[in-house]
Tab-separated table of C-alpha atoms and ligand atoms in Angstrom:
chain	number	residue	atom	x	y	z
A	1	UNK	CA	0.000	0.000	0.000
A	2	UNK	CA	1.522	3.254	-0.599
A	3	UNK	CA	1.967	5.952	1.887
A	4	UNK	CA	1.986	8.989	2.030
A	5	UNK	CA	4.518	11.076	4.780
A	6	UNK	CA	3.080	14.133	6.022
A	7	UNK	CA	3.618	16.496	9.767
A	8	UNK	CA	1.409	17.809	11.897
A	9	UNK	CA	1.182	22.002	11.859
A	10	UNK	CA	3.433	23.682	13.688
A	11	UNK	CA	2.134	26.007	16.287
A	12	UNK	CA	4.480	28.185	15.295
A	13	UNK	CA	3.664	28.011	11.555
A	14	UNK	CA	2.510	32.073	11.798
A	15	UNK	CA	6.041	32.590	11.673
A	16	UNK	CA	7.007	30.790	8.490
A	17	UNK	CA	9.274	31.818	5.837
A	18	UNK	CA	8.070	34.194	3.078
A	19	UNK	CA	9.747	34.964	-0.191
A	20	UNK	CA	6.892	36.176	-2.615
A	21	UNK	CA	3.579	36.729	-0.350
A	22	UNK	CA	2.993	39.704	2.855
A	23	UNK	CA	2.952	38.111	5.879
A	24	UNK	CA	-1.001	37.172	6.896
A	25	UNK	CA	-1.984	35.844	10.173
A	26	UNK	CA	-2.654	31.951	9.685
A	27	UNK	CA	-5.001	30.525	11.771
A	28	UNK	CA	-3.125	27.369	13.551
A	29	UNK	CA	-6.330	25.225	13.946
A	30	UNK	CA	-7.506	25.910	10.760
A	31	UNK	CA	-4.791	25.111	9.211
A	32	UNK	CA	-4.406	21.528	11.357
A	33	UNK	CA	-8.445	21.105	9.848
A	34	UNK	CA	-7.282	22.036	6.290
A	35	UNK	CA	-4.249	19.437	6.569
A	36	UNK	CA	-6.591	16.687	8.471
A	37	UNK	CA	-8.893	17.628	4.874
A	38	UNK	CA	-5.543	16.652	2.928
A	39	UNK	CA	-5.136	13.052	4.881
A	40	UNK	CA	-8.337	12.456	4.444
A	41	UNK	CA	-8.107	12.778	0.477
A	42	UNK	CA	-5.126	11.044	0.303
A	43	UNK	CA	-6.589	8.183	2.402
A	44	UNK	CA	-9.899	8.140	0.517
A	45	UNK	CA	-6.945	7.612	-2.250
A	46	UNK	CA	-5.296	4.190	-0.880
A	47	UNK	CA	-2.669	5.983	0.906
A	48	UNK	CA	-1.902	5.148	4.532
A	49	UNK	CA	-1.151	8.611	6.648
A	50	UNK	CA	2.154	7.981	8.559
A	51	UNK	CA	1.956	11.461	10.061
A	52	UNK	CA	5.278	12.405	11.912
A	53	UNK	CA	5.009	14.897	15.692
A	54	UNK	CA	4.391	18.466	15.015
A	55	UNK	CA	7.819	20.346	15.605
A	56	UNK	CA	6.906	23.104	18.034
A	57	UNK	CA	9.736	25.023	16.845
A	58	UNK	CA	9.964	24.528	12.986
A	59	UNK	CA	7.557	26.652	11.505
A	60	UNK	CA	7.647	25.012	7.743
A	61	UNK	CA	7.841	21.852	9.164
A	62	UNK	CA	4.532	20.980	7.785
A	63	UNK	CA	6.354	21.164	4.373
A	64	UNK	CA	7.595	17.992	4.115
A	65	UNK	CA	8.276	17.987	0.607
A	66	UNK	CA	11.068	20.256	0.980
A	67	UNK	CA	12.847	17.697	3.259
A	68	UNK	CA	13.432	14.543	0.615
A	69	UNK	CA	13.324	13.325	-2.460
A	70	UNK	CA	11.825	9.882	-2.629
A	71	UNK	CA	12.993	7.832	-5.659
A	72	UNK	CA	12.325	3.553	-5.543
A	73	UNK	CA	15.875	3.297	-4.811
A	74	UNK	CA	17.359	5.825	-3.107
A	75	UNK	CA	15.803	8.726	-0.677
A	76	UNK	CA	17.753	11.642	-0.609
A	77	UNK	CA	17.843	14.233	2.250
A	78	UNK	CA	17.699	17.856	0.942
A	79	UNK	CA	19.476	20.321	2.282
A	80	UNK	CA	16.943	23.023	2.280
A	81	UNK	CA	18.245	26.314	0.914
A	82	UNK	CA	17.040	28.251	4.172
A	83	UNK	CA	19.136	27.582	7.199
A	84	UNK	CA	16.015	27.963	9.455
A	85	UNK	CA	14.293	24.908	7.453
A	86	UNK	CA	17.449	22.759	7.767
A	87	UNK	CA	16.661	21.088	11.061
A	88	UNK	CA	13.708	19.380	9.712
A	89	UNK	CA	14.922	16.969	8.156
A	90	UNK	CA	16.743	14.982	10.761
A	91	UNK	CA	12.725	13.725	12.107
A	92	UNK	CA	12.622	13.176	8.594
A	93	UNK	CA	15.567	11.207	7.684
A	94	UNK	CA	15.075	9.195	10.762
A	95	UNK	CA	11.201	8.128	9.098
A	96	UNK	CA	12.719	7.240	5.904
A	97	UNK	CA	15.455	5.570	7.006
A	98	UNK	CA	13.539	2.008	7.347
A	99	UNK	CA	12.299	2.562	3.829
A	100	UNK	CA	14.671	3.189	1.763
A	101	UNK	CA	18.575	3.301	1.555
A	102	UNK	CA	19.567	7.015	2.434
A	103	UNK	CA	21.581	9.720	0.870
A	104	UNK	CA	22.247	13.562	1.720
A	105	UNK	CA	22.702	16.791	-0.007
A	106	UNK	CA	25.834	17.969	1.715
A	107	UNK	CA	27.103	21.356	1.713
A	108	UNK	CA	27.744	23.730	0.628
A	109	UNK	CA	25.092	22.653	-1.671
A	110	UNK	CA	21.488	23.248	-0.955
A	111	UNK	CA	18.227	21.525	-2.448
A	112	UNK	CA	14.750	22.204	-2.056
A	113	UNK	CA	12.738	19.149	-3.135
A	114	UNK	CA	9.660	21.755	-3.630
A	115	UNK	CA	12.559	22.256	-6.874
A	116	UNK	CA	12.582	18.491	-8.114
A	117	UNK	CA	9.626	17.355	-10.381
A	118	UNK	CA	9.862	13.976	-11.069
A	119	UNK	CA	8.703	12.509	-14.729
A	120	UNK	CA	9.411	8.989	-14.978
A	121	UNK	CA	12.885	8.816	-15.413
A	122	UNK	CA	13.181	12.324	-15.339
A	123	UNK	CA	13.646	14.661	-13.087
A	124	UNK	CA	13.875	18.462	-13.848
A	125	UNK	CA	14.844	20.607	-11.240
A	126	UNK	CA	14.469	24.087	-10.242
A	127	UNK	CA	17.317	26.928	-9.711
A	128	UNK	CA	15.375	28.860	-7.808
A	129	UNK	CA	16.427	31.117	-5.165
A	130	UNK	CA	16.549	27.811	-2.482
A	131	UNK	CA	18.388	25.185	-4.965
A	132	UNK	CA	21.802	25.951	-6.259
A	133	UNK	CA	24.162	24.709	-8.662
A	134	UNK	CA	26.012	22.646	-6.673
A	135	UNK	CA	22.810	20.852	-5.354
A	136	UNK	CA	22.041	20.368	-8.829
A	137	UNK	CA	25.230	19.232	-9.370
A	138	UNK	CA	25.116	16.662	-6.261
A	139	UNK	CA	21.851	15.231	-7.245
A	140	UNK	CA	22.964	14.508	-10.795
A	141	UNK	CA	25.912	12.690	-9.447
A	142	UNK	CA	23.406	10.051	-7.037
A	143	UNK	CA	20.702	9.569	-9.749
A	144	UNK	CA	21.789	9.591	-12.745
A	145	UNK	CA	23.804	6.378	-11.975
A	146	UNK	CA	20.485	4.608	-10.876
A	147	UNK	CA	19.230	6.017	-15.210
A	148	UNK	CA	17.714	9.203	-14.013
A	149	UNK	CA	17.965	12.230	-16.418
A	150	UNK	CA	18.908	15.905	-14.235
A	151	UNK	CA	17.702	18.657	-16.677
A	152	UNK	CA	18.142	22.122	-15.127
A	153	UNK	CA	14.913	24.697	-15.413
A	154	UNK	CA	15.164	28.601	-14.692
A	155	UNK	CA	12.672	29.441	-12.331
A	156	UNK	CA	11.758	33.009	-11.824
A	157	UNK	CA	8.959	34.904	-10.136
A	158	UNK	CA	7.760	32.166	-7.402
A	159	UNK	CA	9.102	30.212	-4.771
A	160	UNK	CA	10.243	26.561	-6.482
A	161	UNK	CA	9.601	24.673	-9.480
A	162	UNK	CA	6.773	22.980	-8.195
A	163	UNK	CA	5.179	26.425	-7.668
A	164	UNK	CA	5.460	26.805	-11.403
A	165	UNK	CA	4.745	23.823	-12.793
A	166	UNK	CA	3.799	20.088	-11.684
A	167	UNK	CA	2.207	16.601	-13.229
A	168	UNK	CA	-1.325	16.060	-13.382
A	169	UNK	CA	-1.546	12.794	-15.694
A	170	UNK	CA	1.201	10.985	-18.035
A	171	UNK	CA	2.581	12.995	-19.857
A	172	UNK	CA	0.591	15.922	-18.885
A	173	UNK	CA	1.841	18.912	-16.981
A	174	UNK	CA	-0.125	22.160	-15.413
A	175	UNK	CA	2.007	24.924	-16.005
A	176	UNK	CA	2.532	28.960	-15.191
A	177	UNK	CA	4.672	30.032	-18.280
A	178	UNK	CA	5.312	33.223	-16.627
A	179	UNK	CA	7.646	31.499	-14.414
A	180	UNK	CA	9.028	28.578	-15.847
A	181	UNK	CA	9.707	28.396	-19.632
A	182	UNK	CA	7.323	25.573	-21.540
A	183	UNK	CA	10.551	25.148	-24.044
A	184	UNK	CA	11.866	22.860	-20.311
A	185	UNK	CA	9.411	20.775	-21.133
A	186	UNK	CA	9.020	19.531	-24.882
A	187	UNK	CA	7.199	16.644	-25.930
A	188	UNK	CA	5.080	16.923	-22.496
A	189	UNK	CA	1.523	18.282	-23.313
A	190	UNK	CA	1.122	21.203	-21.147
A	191	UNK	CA	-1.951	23.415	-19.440
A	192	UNK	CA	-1.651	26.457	-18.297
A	193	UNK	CA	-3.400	28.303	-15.329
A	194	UNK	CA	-5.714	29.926	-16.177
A	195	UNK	CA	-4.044	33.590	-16.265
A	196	UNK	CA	-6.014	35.225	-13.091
A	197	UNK	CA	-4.842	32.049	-11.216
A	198	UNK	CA	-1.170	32.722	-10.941
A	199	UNK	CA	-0.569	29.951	-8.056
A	200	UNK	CA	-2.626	27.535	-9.827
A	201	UNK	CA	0.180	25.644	-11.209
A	202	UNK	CA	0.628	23.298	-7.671
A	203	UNK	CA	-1.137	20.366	-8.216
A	204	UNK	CA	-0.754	16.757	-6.567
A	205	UNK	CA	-1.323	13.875	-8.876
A	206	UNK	CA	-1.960	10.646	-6.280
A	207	UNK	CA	-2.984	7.668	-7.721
A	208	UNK	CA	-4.729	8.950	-10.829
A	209	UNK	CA	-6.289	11.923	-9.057
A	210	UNK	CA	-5.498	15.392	-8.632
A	211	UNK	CA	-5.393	16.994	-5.197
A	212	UNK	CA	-6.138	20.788	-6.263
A	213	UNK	CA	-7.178	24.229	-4.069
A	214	UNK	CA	-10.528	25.108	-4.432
A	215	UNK	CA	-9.126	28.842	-4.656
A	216	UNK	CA	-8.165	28.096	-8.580
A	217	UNK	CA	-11.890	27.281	-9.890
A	218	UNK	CA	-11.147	28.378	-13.296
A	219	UNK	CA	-7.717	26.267	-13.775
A	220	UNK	CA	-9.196	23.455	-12.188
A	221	UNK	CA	-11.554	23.670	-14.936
A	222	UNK	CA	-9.211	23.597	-17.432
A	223	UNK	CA	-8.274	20.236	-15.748
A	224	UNK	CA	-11.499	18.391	-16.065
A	225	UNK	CA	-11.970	19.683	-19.454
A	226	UNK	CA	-8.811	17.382	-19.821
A	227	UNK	CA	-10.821	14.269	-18.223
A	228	UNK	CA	-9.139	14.308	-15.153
A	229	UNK	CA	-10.448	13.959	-12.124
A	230	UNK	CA	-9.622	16.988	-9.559
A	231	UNK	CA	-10.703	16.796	-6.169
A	232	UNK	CA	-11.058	20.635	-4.247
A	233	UNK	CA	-9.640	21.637	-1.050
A	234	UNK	CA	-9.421	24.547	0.596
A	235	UNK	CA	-6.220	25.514	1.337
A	236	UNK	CA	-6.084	28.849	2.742
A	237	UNK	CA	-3.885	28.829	5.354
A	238	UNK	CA	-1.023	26.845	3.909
A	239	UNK	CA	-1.405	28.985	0.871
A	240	UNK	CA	-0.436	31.853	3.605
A	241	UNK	CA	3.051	30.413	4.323
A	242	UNK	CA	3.884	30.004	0.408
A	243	UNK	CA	2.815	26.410	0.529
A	244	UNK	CA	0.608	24.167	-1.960
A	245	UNK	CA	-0.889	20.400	-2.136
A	246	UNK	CA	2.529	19.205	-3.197
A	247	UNK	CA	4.147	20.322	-0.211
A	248	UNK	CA	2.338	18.798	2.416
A	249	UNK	CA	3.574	15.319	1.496
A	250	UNK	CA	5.941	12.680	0.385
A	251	UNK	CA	4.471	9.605	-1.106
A	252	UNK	CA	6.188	6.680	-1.171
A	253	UNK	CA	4.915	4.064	-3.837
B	1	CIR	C1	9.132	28.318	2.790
B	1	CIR	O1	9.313	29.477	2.435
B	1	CIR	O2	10.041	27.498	2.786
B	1	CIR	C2	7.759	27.908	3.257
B	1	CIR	N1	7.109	29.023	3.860
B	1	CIR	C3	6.937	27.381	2.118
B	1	CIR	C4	7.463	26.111	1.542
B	1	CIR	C5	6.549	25.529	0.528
B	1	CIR	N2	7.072	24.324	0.013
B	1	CIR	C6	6.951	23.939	-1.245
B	1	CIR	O3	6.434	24.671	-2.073
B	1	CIR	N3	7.471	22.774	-1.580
């Protein structure tokens, strides 16, 4: 059965990181509901929730995403490319170390696996303003020995790649071309947000079916108009702290 990794909210999640948004309060219990919403659709899904102790101190910690990157043979430990975020991923490492055989981002490279969209065999990664060159670098020298393909992708206006652009079926990607350049991703058939919907580009594909916020009506739109099936959620509060449906997990197949 295949599960999906997530973290309870932070209490002190209010106090998150912000690159692109003004700071707006977040309500804490809301946002536990929103993420309890999440499990739920990921359950409903066939995933089993192995949710991991809020860290009272970490306020991204819900981010999960950021922490790993989960491949069938290998998980690698980011180093997330803010210092603040960094401790997070020991609770992390520690949960993934009875799955699968580890390796780490060392530094002085940093990766942010919010920057690492994975594509069968590919995966195209993000230099954004948390993923460097030499984590590029680093995680071209662990996968592609295992026949994965690193290709490189400019990211500018929003946080990581996976703000800009993510999977939503084979073969087909939801895309914001004003921050990451469709010409990354030939031969992929690509849909893009609708224009009013900037941050519409996060979605989570889990087993067939999109995860999607409910705040991006029009894009999701576009989406069934493309037969797939999206399933809403609101998503206020993590959208606060720069976060998406992506972010809140890691699934392991
Ligand atoms: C941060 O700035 O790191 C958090 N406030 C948001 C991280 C969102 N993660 C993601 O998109 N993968």
């Amino acid at each position: 059965m295949p599960t999906a990794l997530t973290r309870a909210i932070s209490p002190a999640m209010p106090r998150c990181e912000l690159t692109h948004l003004d700071r707006e309060a977040i309500d804490v219990d809301l946002a536990a509901a929103q993420l309890a919403a999440y499990e739920e659709a990921l359950a409903g899904l066939g995933f089993t929730i192995r949710q991991l102790e809020a860290q009272p101190h970490l306020p991204d910690s819900v981010f999960v995403e950021d922490t790993a990157v989960v491949l069938e043979e290998v998980a690698i430990i980011t180093r997330p490319g803010t210092p603040a975020r960094r401790p997070e991923t020991i609770s992390v490492a520690e949960a993934l170390a009875g799955v699968r055989p580890l390796a780490h981002i060392t530094a002085p490279a940093t990766v942010d696996g919010g920057d690492v969209l994975r594509i069968g065999t590919r995966l195209f990664v993000g230099r954004s303003g948390r993923t460097n060159d030499a984590g590029l670098r680093q995680l071209h020298d662990l996968v592609e020995p295992l026949g994965y393909r690193v290709t490189a992708v400019p990211v500018d206006g929003c946080l990581h790649l996976k703000s800009g652009v993510t999977q939503v079926a084979w073969n087909t990607l939801l895309l914001n071309p004003r921050w990451v350049p469709t010409t990354a991703f030939a031969g992929c058939h690509l849909v893009e947000v609708d224009p009013r919907e900037p941050l519409g580009a996060n979605a989570l594909l889990a087993a067939g079916s999109v995860l999607y916020a409910a705040s991006c009506p029009e894009t999701a739109e576009r989406l069934r108009a493309e037969g797939i099936d999206v399933r809403l959620l609101d998503i206020s509060e993590i959208s606060k702290a720069e976060g998406g449906v992506t972010c809140c997990s890691l699934l392991i197949a």
